[in-house]
JSON list of C-alpha atoms in Angstrom, two decimals:
[
{"chain": "J", "resi": 340, "resn": "MET", "atom": "CA", "xyz": [-0.01, 0.02, 0.05]},
{"chain": "J", "resi": 341, "resn": "PRO", "atom": "CA", "xyz": [2.83, 2.39, -0.69]},
{"chain": "J", "resi": 342, "resn": "ALA", "atom": "CA", "xyz": [0.55, 4.30, -3.11]},
{"chain": "J", "resi": 343, "resn": "CYS", "atom": "CA", "xyz": [-2.02, 4.93, -0.44]},
{"chain": "J", "resi": 344, "resn": "ALA", "atom": "CA", "xyz": [0.51, 6.06, 2.08]},
{"chain": "J", "resi": 345, "resn": "ALA", "atom": "CA", "xyz": [1.94, 8.52, -0.56]},
{"chain": "J", "resi": 346, "resn": "MET", "atom": "CA", "xyz": [-1.55, 9.75, -1.21]},
{"chain": "J", "resi": 347, "resn": "ILE", "atom": "CA", "xyz": [-2.30, 10.36, 2.38]},
{"chain": "J", "resi": 348, "resn": "GLU", "atom": "CA", "xyz": [1.02, 12.09, 2.87]},
{"chain": "J", "resi": 349, "resn": "LEU", "atom": "CA", "xyz": [0.27, 14.27, -0.11]},
{"chain": "J", "resi": 350, "resn": "LEU", "atom": "CA", "xyz": [-2.96, 15.38, 1.24]},
{"chain": "J", "resi": 351, "resn": "ARG", "atom": "CA", "xyz": [-1.52, 16.00, 4.57]},
{"chain": "J", "resi": 352, "resn": "TRP", "atom": "CA", "xyz": [1.22, 18.14, 3.27]},
{"chain": "J", "resi": 353, "resn": "PRO", "atom": "CA", "xyz": [1.61, 18.60, -0.51]},
{"chain": "J", "resi": 354, "resn": "LEU", "atom": "CA", "xyz": [5.22, 19.57, -0.66]},
{"chain": "J", "resi": 355, "resn": "PRO", "atom": "CA", "xyz": [8.10, 17.08, -1.59]},
{"chain": "J", "resi": 356, "resn": "VAL", "atom": "CA", "xyz": [10.25, 15.72, 1.09]},
{"chain": "J", "resi": 357, "resn": "ASP", "atom": "CA", "xyz": [12.41, 18.32, 2.76]},
{"chain": "J", "resi": 358, "resn": "ALA", "atom": "CA", "xyz": [16.11, 17.51, 1.76]},
{"chain": "J", "resi": 359, "resn": "GLY", "atom": "CA", "xyz": [17.62, 20.25, 3.90]},
{"chain": "J", "resi": 360, "resn": "ASN", "atom": "CA", "xyz": [17.01, 22.25, 7.09]},
{"chain": "J", "resi": 361, "resn": "HIS", "atom": "CA", "xyz": [13.96, 24.10, 6.06]},
{"chain": "J", "resi": 362, "resn": "ALA", "atom": "CA", "xyz": [11.51, 23.16, 8.87]},
{"chain": "J", "resi": 363, "resn": "ALA", "atom": "CA", "xyz": [10.97, 26.88, 9.75]},
{"chain": "J", "resi": 364, "resn": "PHE", "atom": "CA", "xyz": [10.00, 27.53, 6.10]},
{"chain": "J", "resi": 365, "resn": "ASP", "atom": "CA", "xyz": [7.56, 24.62, 6.10]},
{"chain": "J", "resi": 366, "resn": "THR", "atom": "CA", "xyz": [6.14, 25.83, 9.37]},
{"chain": "J", "resi": 367, "resn": "TYR", "atom": "CA", "xyz": [5.69, 29.26, 7.82]},
{"chain": "J", "resi": 368, "resn": "LEU", "atom": "CA", "xyz": [3.85, 27.81, 4.91]},
{"chain": "J", "resi": 369, "resn": "ARG", "atom": "CA", "xyz": [1.45, 25.80, 7.19]},
{"chain": "J", "resi": 370, "resn": "LEU", "atom": "CA", "xyz": [0.80, 28.94, 9.32]},
{"chain": "J", "resi": 371, "resn": "SER", "atom": "CA", "xyz": [-0.03, 30.96, 6.32]},
{"chain": "J", "resi": 372, "resn": "LEU", "atom": "CA", "xyz": [-2.42, 28.30, 4.99]},
{"chain": "J", "resi": 373, "resn": "ASP", "atom": "CA", "xyz": [-3.97, 27.78, 8.43]},
{"chain": "J", "resi": 374, "resn": "ALA", "atom": "CA", "xyz": [-4.44, 31.55, 8.91]},
{"chain": "J", "resi": 375, "resn": "ILE", "atom": "CA", "xyz": [-6.05, 31.85, 5.45]},
{"chain": "J", "resi": 376, "resn": "LEU", "atom": "CA", "xyz": [-8.56, 29.09, 6.15]},
{"chain": "J", "resi": 377, "resn": "ALA", "atom": "CA", "xyz": [-9.25, 30.51, 9.50]},
{"chain": "J", "resi": 378, "resn": "LEU", "atom": "CA", "xyz": [-9.98, 34.04, 8.28]},
{"chain": "J", "resi": 379, "resn": "PHE", "atom": "CA", "xyz": [-12.03, 32.48, 5.42]},
{"chain": "J", "resi": 380, "resn": "ALA", "atom": "CA", "xyz": [-14.17, 30.61, 7.91]},
{"chain": "J", "resi": 381, "resn": "LEU", "atom": "CA", "xyz": [-14.49, 33.48, 10.39]},
{"chain": "J", "resi": 382, "resn": "ALA", "atom": "CA", "xyz": [-15.49, 36.00, 7.62]},
{"chain": "J", "resi": 383, "resn": "ASN", "atom": "CA", "xyz": [-18.33, 33.55, 6.52]},
{"chain": "J", "resi": 384, "resn": "ILE", "atom": "CA", "xyz": [-19.39, 32.97, 10.11]},
{"chain": "J", "resi": 385, "resn": "LEU", "atom": "CA", "xyz": [-19.62, 36.78, 10.70]},
{"chain": "J", "resi": 386, "resn": "LEU", "atom": "CA", "xyz": [-21.51, 37.31, 7.41]},
{"chain": "J", "resi": 387, "resn": "PHE", "atom": "CA", "xyz": [-23.94, 34.58, 8.28]},
{"chain": "J", "resi": 388, "resn": "PHE", "atom": "CA", "xyz": [-24.59, 35.83, 11.90]},
{"chain": "J", "resi": 389, "resn": "GLY", "atom": "CA", "xyz": [-24.73, 39.44, 10.69]},
{"chain": "J", "resi": 390, "resn": "VAL", "atom": "CA", "xyz": [-27.45, 38.65, 8.20]},
{"chain": "J", "resi": 391, "resn": "LEU", "atom": "CA", "xyz": [-29.36, 36.62, 10.85]},
{"chain": "J", "resi": 392, "resn": "ALA", "atom": "CA", "xyz": [-29.05, 39.23, 13.47]},
{"chain": "J", "resi": 393, "resn": "ARG", "atom": "CA", "xyz": [-30.44, 41.94, 11.06]},
{"chain": "J", "resi": 394, "resn": "ARG", "atom": "CA", "xyz": [-33.57, 39.80, 10.30]},
{"chain": "J", "resi": 395, "resn": "ARG", "atom": "CA", "xyz": [-34.41, 38.97, 13.88]},
{"chain": "J", "resi": 396, "resn": "THR", "atom": "CA", "xyz": [-34.02, 42.49, 15.46]},
{"chain": "J", "resi": 397, "resn": "SER", "atom": "CA", "xyz": [-34.95, 46.00, 14.43]},
{"chain": "J", "resi": 398, "resn": "ARG", "atom": "CA", "xyz": [-31.88, 47.41, 16.05]},
{"chain": "J", "resi": 399, "resn": "PRO", "atom": "CA", "xyz": [-28.82, 47.19, 13.72]},
{"chain": "J", "resi": 400, "resn": "VAL", "atom": "CA", "xyz": [-25.72, 45.67, 15.10]},
{"chain": "J", "resi": 401, "resn": "HIS", "atom": "CA", "xyz": [-23.08, 48.23, 15.73]},
{"chain": "J", "resi": 402, "resn": "LYS", "atom": "CA", "xyz": [-20.31, 48.44, 13.20]},
{"chain": "J", "resi": 403, "resn": "LEU", "atom": "CA", "xyz": [-17.71, 48.30, 15.94]},
{"chain": "J", "resi": 404, "resn": "THR", "atom": "CA", "xyz": [-18.87, 44.73, 16.83]},
{"chain": "J", "resi": 405, "resn": "LEU", "atom": "CA", "xyz": [-19.57, 43.39, 13.41]},
{"chain": "J", "resi": 406, "resn": "GLU", "atom": "CA", "xyz": [-16.97, 45.20, 11.25]},
{"chain": "J", "resi": 407, "resn": "TYR", "atom": "CA", "xyz": [-14.17, 47.13, 12.95]},
{"chain": "J", "resi": 408, "resn": "ILE", "atom": "CA", "xyz": [-13.06, 44.62, 15.58]},
{"chain": "J", "resi": 409, "resn": "PRO", "atom": "CA", "xyz": [-12.95, 41.64, 13.30]},
{"chain": "J", "resi": 410, "resn": "LEU", "atom": "CA", "xyz": [-11.29, 43.74, 10.60]},
{"chain": "J", "resi": 411, "resn": "ALA", "atom": "CA", "xyz": [-8.71, 44.98, 13.25]},
{"chain": "J", "resi": 412, "resn": "LEU", "atom": "CA", "xyz": [-8.02, 41.18, 14.14]},
{"chain": "J", "resi": 413, "resn": "PHE", "atom": "CA", "xyz": [-7.68, 40.28, 10.50]},
{"chain": "J", "resi": 414, "resn": "MET", "atom": "CA", "xyz": [-5.13, 43.15, 9.93]},
{"chain": "J", "resi": 415, "resn": "GLY", "atom": "CA", "xyz": [-3.15, 42.21, 13.07]},
{"chain": "J", "resi": 416, "resn": "LEU", "atom": "CA", "xyz": [-2.86, 38.58, 11.98]},
{"chain": "J", "resi": 417, "resn": "LEU", "atom": "CA", "xyz": [-1.72, 39.44, 8.44]},
{"chain": "J", "resi": 418, "resn": "ILE", "atom": "CA", "xyz": [0.69, 41.98, 9.69]},
{"chain": "J", "resi": 419, "resn": "ALA", "atom": "CA", "xyz": [2.24, 39.26, 12.03]},
{"chain": "J", "resi": 420, "resn": "VAL", "atom": "CA", "xyz": [2.50, 36.91, 9.17]},
{"chain": "J", "resi": 421, "resn": "ALA", "atom": "CA", "xyz": [4.07, 39.45, 6.91]},
{"chain": "J", "resi": 422, "resn": "VAL", "atom": "CA", "xyz": [6.62, 40.43, 9.58]},
{"chain": "J", "resi": 423, "resn": "HIS", "atom": "CA", "xyz": [7.65, 36.87, 9.99]},
{"chain": "J", "resi": 424, "resn": "ALA", "atom": "CA", "xyz": [7.93, 36.30, 6.28]},
{"chain": "J", "resi": 425, "resn": "GLU", "atom": "CA", "xyz": [10.16, 39.35, 5.95]},
{"chain": "J", "resi": 426, "resn": "ARG", "atom": "CA", "xyz": [12.43, 38.21, 8.77]},
{"chain": "J", "resi": 427, "resn": "MET", "atom": "CA", "xyz": [12.95, 34.79, 7.03]},
{"chain": "J", "resi": 428, "resn": "TRP", "atom": "CA", "xyz": [13.62, 36.37, 3.69]},
{"chain": "J", "resi": 429, "resn": "ALA", "atom": "CA", "xyz": [16.21, 38.80, 5.27]},
{"chain": "J", "resi": 430, "resn": "HIS", "atom": "CA", "xyz": [17.89, 36.10, 7.00]},
{"chain": "J", "resi": 431, "resn": "GLN", "atom": "CA", "xyz": [18.31, 34.20, 3.71]},
{"chain": "J", "resi": 432, "resn": "ARG", "atom": "CA", "xyz": [19.23, 37.04, 1.62]},
{"chain": "J", "resi": 433, "resn": "PHE", "atom": "CA", "xyz": [21.49, 39.15, 3.78]},
{"chain": "J", "resi": 434, "resn": "VAL", "atom": "CA", "xyz": [23.27, 36.62, 5.68]},
{"chain": "J", "resi": 435, "resn": "GLY", "atom": "CA", "xyz": [26.14, 35.38, 3.55]},
{"chain": "J", "resi": 436, "resn": "ALA", "atom": "CA", "xyz": [27.45, 31.80, 3.32]},
{"chain": "J", "resi": 437, "resn": "ALA", "atom": "CA", "xyz": [30.11, 30.52, 5.70]},
{"chain": "J", "resi": 438, "resn": "PRO", "atom": "CA", "xyz": [33.80, 31.12, 4.46]},
{"chain": "J", "resi": 439, "resn": "ASP", "atom": "CA", "xyz": [34.35, 27.40, 4.13]},
{"chain": "J", "resi": 440, "resn": "ALA", "atom": "CA", "xyz": [31.18, 26.80, 2.13]},
{"chain": "J", "resi": 441, "resn": "LEU", "atom": "CA", "xyz": [31.40, 24.70, -0.98]},
{"chain": "J", "resi": 442, "resn": "GLN", "atom": "CA", "xyz": [31.59, 26.88, -4.05]},
{"chain": "J", "resi": 443, "resn": "VAL", "atom": "CA", "xyz": [29.67, 25.98, -7.15]},
{"chain": "J", "resi": 444, "resn": "GLU", "atom": "CA", "xyz": [28.89, 28.10, -10.24]},
{"chain": "J", "resi": 445, "resn": "VAL", "atom": "CA", "xyz": [25.55, 27.36, -11.92]},
{"chain": "J", "resi": 446, "resn": "THR", "atom": "CA", "xyz": [25.15, 28.45, -15.53]},
{"chain": "J", "resi": 447, "resn": "GLY", "atom": "CA", "xyz": [21.72, 28.34, -17.40]},
{"chain": "J", "resi": 448, "resn": "MET", "atom": "CA", "xyz": [21.46, 28.26, -21.17]},
{"chain": "J", "resi": 449, "resn": "GLN", "atom": "CA", "xyz": [18.84, 27.14, -23.62]},
{"chain": "J", "resi": 450, "resn": "PHE", "atom": "CA", "xyz": [17.95, 24.39, -22.44]},
{"chain": "J", "resi": 451, "resn": "ALA", "atom": "CA", "xyz": [20.47, 22.96, -20.04]},
{"chain": "J", "resi": 452, "resn": "TRP", "atom": "CA", "xyz": [22.00, 23.56, -16.64]},
{"chain": "J", "resi": 453, "resn": "TYR", "atom": "CA", "xyz": [25.80, 23.30, -16.17]},
{"chain": "J", "resi": 454, "resn": "PHE", "atom": "CA", "xyz": [27.63, 23.25, -12.72]},
{"chain": "J", "resi": 455, "resn": "ARG", "atom": "CA", "xyz": [31.23, 24.14, -12.34]},
{"chain": "J", "resi": 456, "resn": "TYR", "atom": "CA", "xyz": [33.59, 23.21, -9.33]},
{"chain": "J", "resi": 457, "resn": "PRO", "atom": "CA", "xyz": [36.73, 25.21, -8.87]},
{"chain": "J", "resi": 458, "resn": "GLY", "atom": "CA", "xyz": [39.05, 22.21, -8.43]},
{"chain": "J", "resi": 459, "resn": "HIS", "atom": "CA", "xyz": [42.12, 21.88, -5.98]},
{"chain": "J", "resi": 460, "resn": "ASP", "atom": "CA", "xyz": [43.16, 25.65, -6.37]},
{"chain": "J", "resi": 461, "resn": "ALA", "atom": "CA", "xyz": [39.77, 26.76, -5.01]},
{"chain": "J", "resi": 462, "resn": "ARG", "atom": "CA", "xyz": [39.70, 29.35, -7.82]},
{"chain": "J", "resi": 463, "resn": "PHE", "atom": "CA", "xyz": [37.39, 29.52, -11.01]},
{"chain": "J", "resi": 464, "resn": "GLY", "atom": "CA", "xyz": [39.20, 29.82, -14.14]},
{"chain": "J", "resi": 465, "resn": "ARG", "atom": "CA", "xyz": [38.66, 32.49, -16.70]},
{"chain": "J", "resi": 466, "resn": "THR", "atom": "CA", "xyz": [35.81, 32.05, -19.30]},
{"chain": "J", "resi": 467, "resn": "SER", "atom": "CA", "xyz": [35.01, 33.82, -22.52]},
{"chain": "J", "resi": 468, "resn": "PRO", "atom": "CA", "xyz": [31.74, 33.93, -24.55]},
{"chain": "J", "resi": 469, "resn": "THR", "atom": "CA", "xyz": [33.83, 33.51, -27.74]},
{"chain": "J", "resi": 470, "resn": "LEU", "atom": "CA", "xyz": [35.03, 30.08, -26.55]},
{"chain": "J", "resi": 471, "resn": "VAL", "atom": "CA", "xyz": [31.63, 28.63, -25.83]},
{"chain": "J", "resi": 472, "resn": "ALA", "atom": "CA", "xyz": [31.31, 25.45, -27.74]},
{"chain": "J", "resi": 473, "resn": "PRO", "atom": "CA", "xyz": [28.96, 22.89, -26.37]},
{"chain": "J", "resi": 474, "resn": "GLY", "atom": "CA", "xyz": [29.48, 20.60, -29.29]},
{"chain": "J", "resi": 475, "resn": "GLU", "atom": "CA", "xyz": [33.23, 20.52, -28.47]},
{"chain": "J", "resi": 476, "resn": "GLY", "atom": "CA", "xyz": [32.76, 19.80, -24.78]},
{"chain": "J", "resi": 477, "resn": "ASN", "atom": "CA", "xyz": [33.22, 23.45, -23.59]},
{"chain": "J", "resi": 478, "resn": "PRO", "atom": "CA", "xyz": [29.83, 24.83, -22.91]},
{"chain": "J", "resi": 479, "resn": "LEU", "atom": "CA", "xyz": [30.92, 27.43, -20.53]},
{"chain": "J", "resi": 480, "resn": "GLY", "atom": "CA", "xyz": [33.76, 28.70, -22.63]},
{"chain": "J", "resi": 481, "resn": "LEU", "atom": "CA", "xyz": [36.53, 27.82, -20.27]},
{"chain": "J", "resi": 482, "resn": "ASP", "atom": "CA", "xyz": [39.89, 29.52, -21.42]},
{"chain": "J", "resi": 483, "resn": "ALA", "atom": "CA", "xyz": [42.49, 26.74, -21.41]},
{"chain": "J", "resi": 484, "resn": "VAL", "atom": "CA", "xyz": [45.17, 29.47, -21.35]},
{"chain": "J", "resi": 485, "resn": "ASP", "atom": "CA", "xyz": [44.34, 30.45, -17.81]},
{"chain": "J", "resi": 486, "resn": "PRO", "atom": "CA", "xyz": [46.12, 27.91, -15.32]},
{"chain": "J", "resi": 487, "resn": "ALA", "atom": "CA", "xyz": [43.15, 28.42, -12.79]},
{"chain": "J", "resi": 488, "resn": "SER", "atom": "CA", "xyz": [40.69, 26.79, -15.34]},
{"chain": "J", "resi": 489, "resn": "LYS", "atom": "CA", "xyz": [42.78, 23.59, -15.83]},
{"chain": "J", "resi": 490, "resn": "ASP", "atom": "CA", "xyz": [41.38, 21.95, -12.83]},
{"chain": "J", "resi": 491, "resn": "ASP", "atom": "CA", "xyz": [37.80, 23.28, -13.07]},
{"chain": "J", "resi": 492, "resn": "ILE", "atom": "CA", "xyz": [35.31, 20.49, -13.24]},
{"chain": "J", "resi": 493, "resn": "VAL", "atom": "CA", "xyz": [31.99, 21.00, -15.29]},
{"chain": "J", "resi": 494, "resn": "SER", "atom": "CA", "xyz": [29.18, 18.75, -14.98]},
{"chain": "J", "resi": 495, "resn": "SER", "atom": "CA", "xyz": [25.62, 18.50, -16.19]},
{"chain": "J", "resi": 496, "resn": "GLU", "atom": "CA", "xyz": [24.62, 17.01, -12.80]},
{"chain": "J", "resi": 497, "resn": "LEU", "atom": "CA", "xyz": [24.85, 19.01, -9.49]},
{"chain": "J", "resi": 498, "resn": "VAL", "atom": "CA", "xyz": [26.48, 16.66, -6.90]},
{"chain": "J", "resi": 499, "resn": "LEU", "atom": "CA", "xyz": [26.80, 17.86, -3.30]},
{"chain": "J", "resi": 500, "resn": "PRO", "atom": "CA", "xyz": [27.98, 16.42, 0.10]},
{"chain": "J", "resi": 501, "resn": "ALA", "atom": "CA", "xyz": [25.43, 16.05, 2.79]},
{"chain": "J", "resi": 502, "resn": "GLY", "atom": "CA", "xyz": [25.78, 18.17, 5.82]},
{"chain": "J", "resi": 503, "resn": "ARG", "atom": "CA", "xyz": [28.07, 20.82, 4.16]},
{"chain": "J", "resi": 504, "resn": "GLU", "atom": "CA", "xyz": [26.97, 24.13, 3.31]},
{"chain": "J", "resi": 505, "resn": "VAL", "atom": "CA", "xyz": [26.92, 25.32, -0.39]},
{"chain": "J", "resi": 506, "resn": "ASP", "atom": "CA", "xyz": [27.23, 28.66, -2.00]},
{"chain": "J", "resi": 507, "resn": "LEU", "atom": "CA", "xyz": [25.74, 28.67, -5.49]},
{"chain": "J", "resi": 508, "resn": "ALA", "atom": "CA", "xyz": [26.63, 31.38, -7.87]},
{"chain": "J", "resi": 509, "resn": "LEU", "atom": "CA", "xyz": [24.06, 31.62, -10.63]},
{"chain": "J", "resi": 510, "resn": "GLU", "atom": "CA", "xyz": [24.17, 33.09, -14.10]},
{"chain": "J", "resi": 511, "resn": "SER", "atom": "CA", "xyz": [22.81, 32.80, -17.52]},
{"chain": "J", "resi": 512, "resn": "GLN", "atom": "CA", "xyz": [24.26, 32.83, -20.97]},
{"chain": "J", "resi": 513, "resn": "ASP", "atom": "CA", "xyz": [21.09, 33.81, -22.82]},
{"chain": "J", "resi": 514, "resn": "VAL", "atom": "CA", "xyz": [17.74, 34.53, -21.41]},
{"chain": "J", "resi": 515, "resn": "ILE", "atom": "CA", "xyz": [16.32, 34.55, -17.86]},
{"chain": "J", "resi": 516, "resn": "HIS", "atom": "CA", "xyz": [16.11, 30.97, -16.28]},
{"chain": "J", "resi": 517, "resn": "GLY", "atom": "CA", "xyz": [14.50, 30.01, -13.06]},
{"chain": "J", "resi": 518, "resn": "PHE", "atom": "CA", "xyz": [16.75, 27.69, -10.97]},
{"chain": "J", "resi": 519, "resn": "SER", "atom": "CA", "xyz": [14.51, 25.64, -8.75]},
{"chain": "J", "resi": 520, "resn": "VAL", "atom": "CA", "xyz": [14.96, 22.68, -6.43]},
{"chain": "J", "resi": 521, "resn": "PRO", "atom": "CA", "xyz": [11.59, 22.02, -4.67]},
{"chain": "J", "resi": 522, "resn": "ALA", "atom": "CA", "xyz": [13.17, 19.54, -2.25]},
{"chain": "J", "resi": 523, "resn": "LEU", "atom": "CA", "xyz": [15.30, 22.25, -0.91]},
{"chain": "J", "resi": 524, "resn": "ARG", "atom": "CA", "xyz": [12.49, 24.92, -0.98]},
{"chain": "J", "resi": 525, "resn": "LEU", "atom": "CA", "xyz": [14.90, 26.87, -3.32]},
{"chain": "J", "resi": 526, "resn": "LYS", "atom": "CA", "xyz": [14.17, 29.08, -6.27]},
{"chain": "J", "resi": 527, "resn": "GLN", "atom": "CA", "xyz": [16.35, 31.92, -7.83]},
{"chain": "J", "resi": 528, "resn": "ASN", "atom": "CA", "xyz": [16.40, 33.50, -11.16]},
{"chain": "J", "resi": 529, "resn": "ALA", "atom": "CA", "xyz": [19.54, 33.26, -13.40]},
{"chain": "J", "resi": 530, "resn": "VAL", "atom": "CA", "xyz": [19.72, 36.55, -15.24]},
{"chain": "J", "resi": 531, "resn": "PRO", "atom": "CA", "xyz": [22.11, 37.40, -18.09]},
{"chain": "J", "resi": 532, "resn": "GLY", "atom": "CA", "xyz": [24.80, 39.84, -16.98]},
{"chain": "J", "resi": 533, "resn": "GLN", "atom": "CA", "xyz": [24.00, 39.44, -13.28]},
{"chain": "J", "resi": 534, "resn": "ARG", "atom": "CA", "xyz": [25.44, 37.01, -10.68]},
{"chain": "J", "resi": 535, "resn": "ALA", "atom": "CA", "xyz": [23.18, 35.85, -7.90]},
{"chain": "J", "resi": 536, "resn": "HIS", "atom": "CA", "xyz": [24.07, 33.86, -4.84]},
{"chain": "J", "resi": 537, "resn": "VAL", "atom": "CA", "xyz": [22.09, 31.40, -2.71]},
{"chain": "J", "resi": 538, "resn": "HIS", "atom": "CA", "xyz": [23.40, 29.18, 0.01]},
{"chain": "J", "resi": 539, "resn": "PHE", "atom": "CA", "xyz": [21.93, 26.24, 1.72]},
{"chain": "J", "resi": 540, "resn": "THR", "atom": "CA", "xyz": [22.81, 22.85, 3.38]},
{"chain": "J", "resi": 541, "resn": "ALA", "atom": "CA", "xyz": [21.41, 19.67, 1.98]},
{"chain": "J", "resi": 542, "resn": "THR", "atom": "CA", "xyz": [21.14, 16.99, 4.63]},
{"chain": "J", "resi": 543, "resn": "LYS", "atom": "CA", "xyz": [19.40, 14.02, 3.11]},
{"chain": "J", "resi": 544, "resn": "PRO", "atom": "CA", "xyz": [21.22, 11.84, 0.55]},
{"chain": "J", "resi": 545, "resn": "GLY", "atom": "CA", "xyz": [19.24, 11.03, -2.54]},
{"chain": "J", "resi": 546, "resn": "ARG", "atom": "CA", "xyz": [18.27, 12.32, -6.05]},
{"chain": "J", "resi": 547, "resn": "TYR", "atom": "CA", "xyz": [16.07, 15.40, -6.47]},
{"chain": "J", "resi": 548, "resn": "ALA", "atom": "CA", "xyz": [14.71, 17.29, -9.37]},
{"chain": "J", "resi": 549, "resn": "ILE", "atom": "CA", "xyz": [16.24, 20.55, -10.58]},
{"chain": "J", "resi": 550, "resn": "LEU", "atom": "CA", "xyz": [13.81, 22.65, -12.82]},
{"chain": "J", "resi": 551, "resn": "CYS", "atom": "CA", "xyz": [13.58, 25.69, -14.80]},
{"chain": "J", "resi": 552, "resn": "THR", "atom": "CA", "xyz": [10.64, 27.77, -13.58]},
{"chain": "J", "resi": 553, "resn": "GLN", "atom": "CA", "xyz": [10.90, 30.67, -16.29]},
{"chain": "J", "resi": 554, "resn": "VAL", "atom": "CA", "xyz": [9.51, 29.94, -19.72]},
{"chain": "J", "resi": 555, "resn": "CYS", "atom": "CA", "xyz": [12.82, 30.30, -21.56]},
{"chain": "J", "resi": 556, "resn": "GLY", "atom": "CA", "xyz": [11.98, 29.11, -25.11]},
{"chain": "J", "resi": 557, "resn": "LEU", "atom": "CA", "xyz": [10.54, 26.24, -27.14]},
{"chain": "J", "resi": 558, "resn": "GLY", "atom": "CA", "xyz": [12.74, 23.82, -25.39]},
{"chain": "J", "resi": 559, "resn": "HIS", "atom": "CA", "xyz": [11.84, 24.97, -21.86]},
{"chain": "J", "resi": 560, "resn": "PHE", "atom": "CA", "xyz": [9.94, 21.71, -21.10]},
{"chain": "J", "resi": 561, "resn": "ARG", "atom": "CA", "xyz": [13.12, 19.73, -21.22]},
{"chain": "J", "resi": 562, "resn": "MET", "atom": "CA", "xyz": [15.36, 22.13, -19.24]},
{"chain": "J", "resi": 563, "resn": "SER", "atom": "CA", "xyz": [15.92, 20.02, -16.17]},
{"chain": "J", "resi": 564, "resn": "SER", "atom": "CA", "xyz": [18.81, 18.34, -14.35]},
{"chain": "J", "resi": 565, "resn": "THR", "atom": "CA", "xyz": [19.35, 16.26, -11.18]},
{"chain": "J", "resi": 566, "resn": "LEU", "atom": "CA", "xyz": [20.78, 17.10, -7.78]},
{"chain": "J", "resi": 567, "resn": "ARG", "atom": "CA", "xyz": [22.56, 14.20, -6.18]},
{"chain": "J", "resi": 568, "resn": "VAL", "atom": "CA", "xyz": [23.22, 14.48, -2.48]},
{"chain": "J", "resi": 569, "resn": "VAL", "atom": "CA", "xyz": [25.82, 12.06, -1.51]},
{"chain": "J", "resi": 570, "resn": "THR", "atom": "CA", "xyz": [27.95, 11.25, 1.69]},
{"chain": "J", "resi": 571, "resn": "PRO", "atom": "CA", "xyz": [31.26, 13.34, 2.10]},
{"chain": "J", "resi": 572, "resn": "GLU", "atom": "CA", "xyz": [33.23, 10.34, 1.21]},
{"chain": "J", "resi": 573, "resn": "GLU", "atom": "CA", "xyz": [31.20, 9.69, -2.05]},
{"chain": "J", "resi": 574, "resn": "PHE", "atom": "CA", "xyz": [31.61, 13.42, -2.96]},
{"chain": "J", "resi": 575, "resn": "THR", "atom": "CA", "xyz": [35.42, 13.17, -2.57]},
{"chain": "J", "resi": 576, "resn": "ALA", "atom": "CA", "xyz": [35.49, 10.24, -4.78]},
{"chain": "J", "resi": 577, "resn": "TRP", "atom": "CA", "xyz": [33.27, 11.87, -7.28]},
{"chain": "J", "resi": 578, "resn": "LEU", "atom": "CA", "xyz": [35.66, 14.87, -7.48]},
{"chain": "J", "resi": 579, "resn": "HIS", "atom": "CA", "xyz": [38.67, 12.67, -7.82]},
{"chain": "J", "resi": 580, "resn": "ALA", "atom": "CA", "xyz": [37.12, 10.57, -10.64]},
{"chain": "J", "resi": 581, "resn": "HIS", "atom": "CA", "xyz": [36.38, 13.78, -12.53]},
{"chain": "J", "resi": 582, "resn": "GLU", "atom": "CA", "xyz": [39.92, 15.20, -11.85]},
{"chain": "J", "resi": 583, "resn": "VAL", "atom": "CA", "xyz": [41.45, 11.97, -13.32]},
{"chain": "J", "resi": 584, "resn": "GLN", "atom": "CA", "xyz": [39.29, 12.46, -16.47]},
{"chain": "J", "resi": 585, "resn": "ARG", "atom": "CA", "xyz": [40.66, 15.88, -16.99]}
]
């Protein structure tokens, strides 16, 4: 009965499994949905009793009771939810990644994602748009003359170690793409000419979908990739295997 269990879980909370430390975000979503449902129910109850009271008595119900007090409560609840959301957003946006966070560069192009790791020297090599040649195995335009680019690893799959913070630097070669990992509650646009950073820690090993959430062209439907969260030992072995290939 795994299908029934999955359906029950989906009805209970229709979000994919949380692969990181995002319990606070899920709690906020639950709080928002519960508040909306409670306000919807309360508004209809007030409307019902307001109409009923108007029919049974010739004296109208005072606006302070039927309108102003409920409206003040609604506003107070919505303001509290908005302030809580603003604090969560500010913490994610203005608090940078730790100095020892794993650096990975994410590049979106029609219609693929590429991920670059800096290698042993911990420095990304130089790239040039004139050197971009996906058909020749150089989709990011790595400049082979630059020594820092010689150990860079380019992959079409994002592989990360569990339990280590990651700092992603996103950019785009052509149009706006939406980098999204639902299992990490993560979404950030990749905009041409701009470099955006997001940081997070994946905690649960497994395979998770990477999507593009911006309609970026006729091939948008196939612009996807995979995030593979592995143990630190497996990640080290993966890096070593790619260094040997280079």
